[in-house]
PDB file of C-alpha atoms in Angstrom:
ATOM      1  CA  MET A   1      -4.986  34.197 -17.955  1.00 71.00           C
ATOM      2  CA  ALA A   2      -2.689  32.634 -15.746  1.00 90.00           C
ATOM      3  CA  VAL A   3      -3.207  28.548 -16.578  1.00 93.00           C
ATOM      4  CA  LYS A   4      -2.186  25.459 -13.854  1.00 94.00           C
ATOM      5  CA  ILE A   5      -2.218  22.039 -13.657  1.00 95.00           C
ATOM      6  CA  ARG A   6      -4.291  20.732 -10.609  1.00 94.00           C
ATOM      7  CA  LEU A   7      -5.610  18.211  -8.492  1.00 94.00           C
ATOM      8  CA  GLN A   8      -9.882  18.046  -7.647  1.00 94.00           C
ATOM      9  CA  ARG A   9     -10.971  16.563  -5.351  1.00 93.00           C
ATOM     10  CA  ARG A  10     -13.200  14.271  -5.713  1.00 93.00           C
ATOM     11  CA  GLY A  11     -15.163  10.620  -4.332  1.00 92.00           C
ATOM     12  CA  HIS A  12     -16.785  10.770  -0.710  1.00 92.00           C
ATOM     13  CA  LYS A  13     -15.563  10.703   2.467  1.00 92.00           C
ATOM     14  CA  ARG A  14     -11.417   9.293   3.519  1.00 92.00           C
ATOM     15  CA  TYR A  15     -12.022   7.751  -0.028  1.00 94.00           C
ATOM     16  CA  ALA A  16     -10.650  11.009  -1.998  1.00 94.00           C
ATOM     17  CA  PHE A  17      -9.586  10.652  -6.026  1.00 94.00           C
ATOM     18  CA  TYR A  18      -8.518  13.100  -7.397  1.00 95.00           C
ATOM     19  CA  PRO A  19      -8.599  13.812 -11.597  1.00 96.00           C
ATOM     20  CA  ILE A  20      -5.791  16.399 -13.106  1.00 96.00           C
ATOM     21  CA  VAL A  21      -7.167  19.248 -14.303  1.00 96.00           C
ATOM     22  CA  ILE A  22      -6.477  22.080 -16.558  1.00 95.00           C
ATOM     23  CA  ALA A  23      -8.210  24.713 -14.909  1.00 94.00           C
ATOM     24  CA  ASP A  24      -7.306  29.335 -14.461  1.00 92.00           C
ATOM     25  CA  SER A  25      -6.000  30.174 -11.382  1.00 88.00           C
ATOM     26  CA  ARG A  26      -8.728  31.902 -10.617  1.00 90.00           C
ATOM     27  CA  ALA A  27     -11.354  29.633 -10.877  1.00 86.00           C
ATOM     28  CA  PRO A  28     -12.588  27.117  -7.054  1.00 84.00           C
ATOM     29  CA  ARG A  29     -10.834  23.779  -6.911  1.00 82.00           C
ATOM     30  CA  ASP A  30     -13.735  21.618  -7.956  1.00 82.00           C
ATOM     31  CA  GLY A  31     -14.939  24.151 -10.510  1.00 83.00           C
ATOM     32  CA  ARG A  32     -14.224  24.469 -13.574  1.00 88.00           C
ATOM     33  CA  PHE A  33     -11.398  23.699 -15.818  1.00 92.00           C
ATOM     34  CA  ILE A  34     -10.409  23.599 -19.120  1.00 94.00           C
ATOM     35  CA  GLU A  35      -9.525  19.817 -20.431  1.00 94.00           C
ATOM     36  CA  ARG A  36      -9.138  17.379 -17.850  1.00 96.00           C
ATOM     37  CA  ILE A  37      -5.950  15.238 -18.349  1.00 95.00           C
ATOM     38  CA  GLY A  38      -6.286  12.764 -16.065  1.00 96.00           C
ATOM     39  CA  SER A  39      -6.925  11.136 -12.518  1.00 96.00           C
ATOM     40  CA  TYR A  40      -4.732  10.285  -9.287  1.00 96.00           C
ATOM     41  CA  ASN A  41      -5.971   7.320  -6.875  1.00 95.00           C
ATOM     42  CA  PRO A  42      -3.802   7.873  -3.624  1.00 94.00           C
ATOM     43  CA  ASN A  43      -6.755   4.761  -2.120  1.00 94.00           C
ATOM     44  CA  THR A  44      -4.924   1.600  -4.082  1.00 89.00           C
ATOM     45  CA  ASN A  45      -1.030   0.581  -3.337  1.00 82.00           C
ATOM     46  CA  PRO A  46       0.455   2.041  -5.103  1.00 83.00           C
ATOM     47  CA  ALA A  47      -1.297   5.519  -5.923  1.00 89.00           C
ATOM     48  CA  THR A  48      -3.131   5.001  -9.708  1.00 92.00           C
ATOM     49  CA  ILE A  49      -2.414   7.317 -11.982  1.00 94.00           C
ATOM     50  CA  SER A  50      -3.871   7.753 -15.062  1.00 95.00           C
ATOM     51  CA  LEU A  51      -2.451  11.100 -17.380  1.00 95.00           C
ATOM     52  CA  ASP A  52      -2.466  11.891 -21.113  1.00 95.00           C
ATOM     53  CA  PHE A  53       0.491  12.860 -21.599  1.00 94.00           C
ATOM     54  CA  ASP A  54       1.124  14.716 -24.902  1.00 95.00           C
ATOM     55  CA  ARG A  55      -1.432  17.000 -23.178  1.00 95.00           C
ATOM     56  CA  ALA A  56       0.412  17.540 -20.016  1.00 95.00           C
ATOM     57  CA  LEU A  57       3.015  18.154 -22.181  1.00 95.00           C
ATOM     58  CA  TYR A  58       1.245  20.412 -24.321  1.00 96.00           C
ATOM     59  CA  TRP A  59      -0.305  22.214 -21.465  1.00 96.00           C
ATOM     60  CA  LEU A  60       3.217  22.820 -19.504  1.00 94.00           C
ATOM     61  CA  GLU A  61       5.157  23.262 -22.554  1.00 93.00           C
ATOM     62  CA  THR A  62       1.920  26.302 -23.152  1.00 93.00           C
ATOM     63  CA  GLY A  63       3.456  27.819 -19.964  1.00 93.00           C
ATOM     64  CA  ALA A  64       0.008  25.961 -17.261  1.00 94.00           C
ATOM     65  CA  GLN A  65       2.543  26.649 -13.963  1.00 95.00           C
ATOM     66  CA  PRO A  66       1.586  22.463 -12.422  1.00 96.00           C
ATOM     67  CA  THR A  67       1.078  22.378  -8.472  1.00 95.00           C
ATOM     68  CA  ASP A  68       3.670  20.909  -6.097  1.00 96.00           C
ATOM     69  CA  THR A  69       1.760  17.251  -5.519  1.00 94.00           C
ATOM     70  CA  VAL A  70       0.527  17.465  -9.255  1.00 96.00           C
ATOM     71  CA  ARG A  71       5.091  18.853 -10.269  1.00 96.00           C
ATOM     72  CA  THR A  72       5.351  15.209  -9.146  1.00 96.00           C
ATOM     73  CA  ILE A  73       2.860  13.032 -10.762  1.00 95.00           C
ATOM     74  CA  LEU A  74       4.278  14.904 -13.909  1.00 96.00           C
ATOM     75  CA  SER A  75       8.182  14.285 -12.967  1.00 95.00           C
ATOM     76  CA  ARG A  76       7.074  10.675 -11.753  1.00 93.00           C
ATOM     77  CA  GLU A  77       5.583   9.782 -15.496  1.00 93.00           C
ATOM     78  CA  GLY A  78       8.462  10.977 -16.739  1.00 94.00           C
ATOM     79  CA  VAL A  79       6.248  14.670 -18.375  1.00 95.00           C
ATOM     80  CA  LEU A  80       8.694  17.354 -16.851  1.00 95.00           C
ATOM     81  CA  LEU A  81      12.406  15.559 -17.831  1.00 95.00           C
ATOM     82  CA  MET A  82      10.494  14.833 -21.810  1.00 94.00           C
ATOM     83  CA  LYS A  83      10.349  19.239 -21.126  1.00 95.00           C
ATOM     84  CA  HIS A  84      13.966  19.019 -20.591  1.00 94.00           C
ATOM     85  CA  LEU A  85      14.646  16.924 -23.610  1.00 93.00           C
ATOM     86  CA  ARG A  86      12.912  19.012 -26.130  1.00 91.00           C
ATOM     87  CA  GLY A  87      14.131  22.210 -25.227  1.00 92.00           C
ATOM     88  CA  GLY A  88      17.051  20.822 -25.317  1.00 91.00           C
ATOM     89  CA  VAL A  89      15.708  20.340 -29.281  1.00 91.00           C
ATOM     90  CA  LYS A  90      15.004  23.238 -29.904  1.00 90.00           C
ATOM     91  CA  LYS A  91      18.165  24.850 -28.405  1.00 92.00           C
ATOM     92  CA  GLY A  92      20.251  23.151 -30.958  1.00 89.00           C
ATOM     93  CA  ALA A  93      22.248  20.516 -28.384  1.00 89.00           C
ATOM     94  CA  PHE A  94      20.935  17.251 -29.554  1.00 87.00           C
ATOM     95  CA  GLY A  95      18.450  15.613 -32.394  1.00 89.00           C
ATOM     96  CA  GLU A  96      14.661  13.885 -32.095  1.00 90.00           C
ATOM     97  CA  GLU A  97      15.933  10.340 -31.714  1.00 92.00           C
ATOM     98  CA  GLU A  98      18.822  11.612 -28.515  1.00 92.00           C
ATOM     99  CA  VAL A  99      15.519  12.267 -26.767  1.00 93.00           C
ATOM    100  CA  GLN A 100      13.804   9.703 -27.354  1.00 93.00           C
ATOM    101  CA  ARG A 101      16.833   7.512 -26.939  1.00 95.00           C
ATOM    102  CA  ARG A 102      17.440   9.385 -23.307  1.00 94.00           C
ATOM    103  CA  PHE A 103      13.869   9.128 -22.064  1.00 95.00           C
ATOM    104  CA  ASP A 104      13.082   5.630 -22.856  1.00 95.00           C
ATOM    105  CA  ALA A 105      15.897   4.384 -20.992  1.00 96.00           C
ATOM    106  CA  TRP A 106      15.124   6.863 -18.352  1.00 95.00           C
ATOM    107  CA  LYS A 107      11.863   5.312 -17.936  1.00 95.00           C
ATOM    108  CA  ALA A 108      12.994   1.734 -18.974  1.00 96.00           C
ATOM    109  CA  GLN A 109      15.060   2.349 -15.653  1.00 96.00           C
ATOM    110  CA  HIS A 110      12.160   4.076 -13.647  1.00 94.00           C
ATOM    111  CA  ASP A 111       9.880   1.211 -14.556  1.00 93.00           C
ATOM    112  CA  LYS A 112      12.155  -1.456 -13.582  1.00 95.00           C
ATOM    113  CA  THR A 113      13.124   0.701  -9.669  1.00 93.00           C
ATOM    114  CA  VAL A 114       9.016   0.499  -9.719  1.00 89.00           C
ATOM    115  CA  GLU A 115       8.920  -3.133 -10.000  1.00 92.00           C
ATOM    116  CA  ALA A 116      11.507  -3.725  -7.360  1.00 93.00           C
ATOM    117  CA  GLY A 117       9.856  -1.676  -5.685  1.00 89.00           C
ATOM    118  CA  LYS A 118       6.382  -4.030  -5.704  1.00 89.00           C
ATOM    119  CA  ALA A 119       8.502  -6.894  -5.181  1.00 92.00           C
ATOM    120  CA  GLN A 120      10.101  -5.749  -2.374  1.00 92.00           C
ATOM    121  CA  ASP A 121       6.496  -4.847  -0.541  1.00 91.00           C
ATOM    122  CA  ALA A 122       5.150  -8.746  -1.888  1.00 92.00           C
ATOM    123  CA  ALA A 123       8.477 -10.315  -0.422  1.00 95.00           C
ATOM    124  CA  LYS A 124       7.550  -8.158   3.655  1.00 95.00           C
ATOM    125  CA  LYS A 125       3.848  -8.606   3.297  1.00 93.00           C
ATOM    126  CA  ALA A 126       4.981 -11.996   2.646  1.00 95.00           C
ATOM    127  CA  GLU A 127       7.393 -11.973   5.756  1.00 95.00           C
ATOM    128  CA  ASP A 128       5.364  -9.863   7.913  1.00 95.00           C
ATOM    129  CA  ALA A 129       2.340 -13.402   6.683  1.00 95.00           C
ATOM    130  CA  LYS A 130       5.248 -15.733   7.802  1.00 95.00           C
ATOM    131  CA  ALA A 131       6.044 -14.822  11.219  1.00 95.00           C
ATOM    132  CA  ARG A 132       3.355 -14.329  12.644  1.00 95.00           C
ATOM    133  CA  LEU A 133       2.252 -17.525  11.677  1.00 95.00           C
ATOM    134  CA  GLU A 134       4.737 -18.861  13.464  1.00 94.00           C
ATOM    135  CA  SER A 135       3.965 -16.515  16.019  1.00 94.00           C
ATOM    136  CA  GLU A 136      -0.174 -17.857  15.656  1.00 95.00           C
ATOM    137  CA  VAL A 137       1.538 -21.664  16.295  1.00 95.00           C
ATOM    138  CA  GLU A 138       3.432 -20.465  18.901  1.00 94.00           C
ATOM    139  CA  LYS A 139       0.835 -19.484  20.352  1.00 95.00           C
ATOM    140  CA  ASN A 140      -1.779 -22.150  19.539  1.00 95.00           C
ATOM    141  CA  LYS A 141       1.011 -24.273  21.153  1.00 95.00           C
ATOM    142  CA  ALA A 142       1.379 -22.932  23.758  1.00 95.00           C
ATOM    143  CA  LYS A 143      -2.213 -22.534  25.529  1.00 95.00           C
ATOM    144  CA  ALA A 144      -2.280 -26.666  23.426  1.00 95.00           C
ATOM    145  CA  GLU A 145      -0.019 -27.403  26.791  1.00 94.00           C
ATOM    146  CA  ALA A 146      -1.131 -24.712  29.319  1.00 94.00           C
ATOM    147  CA  VAL A 147      -4.562 -27.341  27.909  1.00 95.00           C
ATOM    148  CA  ALA A 148      -3.161 -30.316  28.817  1.00 94.00           C
ATOM    149  CA  LYS A 149      -1.675 -29.712  31.838  1.00 94.00           C
ATOM    150  CA  LYS A 150      -4.832 -28.366  34.000  1.00 94.00           C
ATOM    151  CA  LYS A 151      -6.698 -31.357  32.126  1.00 94.00           C
ATOM    152  CA  ALA A 152      -4.347 -33.933  33.463  1.00 94.00           C
ATOM    153  CA  GLU A 153      -4.895 -32.062  36.663  1.00 93.00           C
ATOM    154  CA  LEU A 154      -8.064 -32.541  36.218  1.00 94.00           C
ATOM    155  CA  LEU A 155      -7.555 -35.723  35.677  1.00 94.00           C
ATOM    156  CA  ALA A 156      -5.308 -36.327  39.041  1.00 93.00           C
ATOM    157  CA  ALA A 157      -7.541 -34.708  41.403  1.00 93.00           C
ATOM    158  CA  GLN A 158     -10.662 -37.076  40.058  1.00 92.00           C
ATOM    159  CA  GLU A 159      -9.345 -39.920  40.252  1.00 92.00           C
ATOM    160  CA  ALA A 160      -7.020 -38.871  44.464  1.00 91.00           C
ATOM    161  CA  ALA A 161     -10.621 -37.770  44.535  1.00 91.00           C
ATOM    162  CA  ALA A 162     -12.767 -41.986  44.271  1.00 90.00           C
ATOM    163  CA  LYS A 163      -9.023 -43.019  45.415  1.00 89.00           C
ATOM    164  CA  ALA A 164     -10.062 -40.975  48.813  1.00 88.00           C
ATOM    165  CA  GLU A 165     -13.289 -42.002  48.190  1.00 87.00           C
ATOM    166  CA  LEU A 166     -12.469 -46.065  47.853  1.00 86.00           C
ATOM    167  CA  GLU A 167     -10.543 -45.415  50.875  1.00 86.00           C
ATOM    168  CA  ALA A 168     -13.630 -43.673  52.956  1.00 84.00           C
ATOM    169  CA  GLU A 169     -15.960 -46.679  52.089  1.00 83.00           C
ATOM    170  CA  ASN A 170     -12.924 -49.823  52.183  1.00 82.00           C
ATOM    171  CA  ALA A 171     -12.418 -48.515  56.234  1.00 82.00           C
ATOM    172  CA  GLU A 172     -15.909 -48.337  56.932  1.00 80.00           C
ATOM    173  CA  ALA A 173     -16.436 -52.217  55.762  1.00 78.00           C
ATOM    174  CA  ALA A 174     -13.796 -53.051  57.328  1.00 78.00           C
ATOM    175  CA  GLU A 175     -15.429 -51.012  61.157  1.00 78.00           C
ATOM    176  CA  GLU A 176     -18.839 -52.535  59.540  1.00 74.00           C
ATOM    177  CA  THR A 177     -17.536 -55.981  60.265  1.00 67.00           C
ATOM    178  CA  PRO A 178     -15.519 -57.826  62.671  1.00 61.00           C
TER     179      PRO A 178
END
């Protein structure tokens, strides 16, 4: 029986999340499966991955073939690295302590990289918000100046009209009185 580690689509239209399952390769995508070992939610930023590390490693060592997306997920979580390191133990290249040391070093480096990426995204988001705020302030300032200019023009026009009216009344009064 050919066993695959693959994603199973769940959720609703335009908001899918994917359980990571062990299934017979002949079974339908969303059909029967042997075991559920985790989930993948691409709707969050960054994508949320929950995975039963030990069961994924067991199935990989048993011979289950991951699909491309699942292979990427397993690689990101370190399951493929652990499988590789355990292969070195079986061949006698190094011991179990060395495997754990190398894996812990990789995990620490990986976590640091992920945190740096999150910090960079947060900094970029803050910078974009600051730029939007500055442009909004500029627009509001320009709009306020335009409104003030228009009010000044209206006020000047009203004063000119009032002055012309006053002069017309004065001219009429001067004509009436001899």
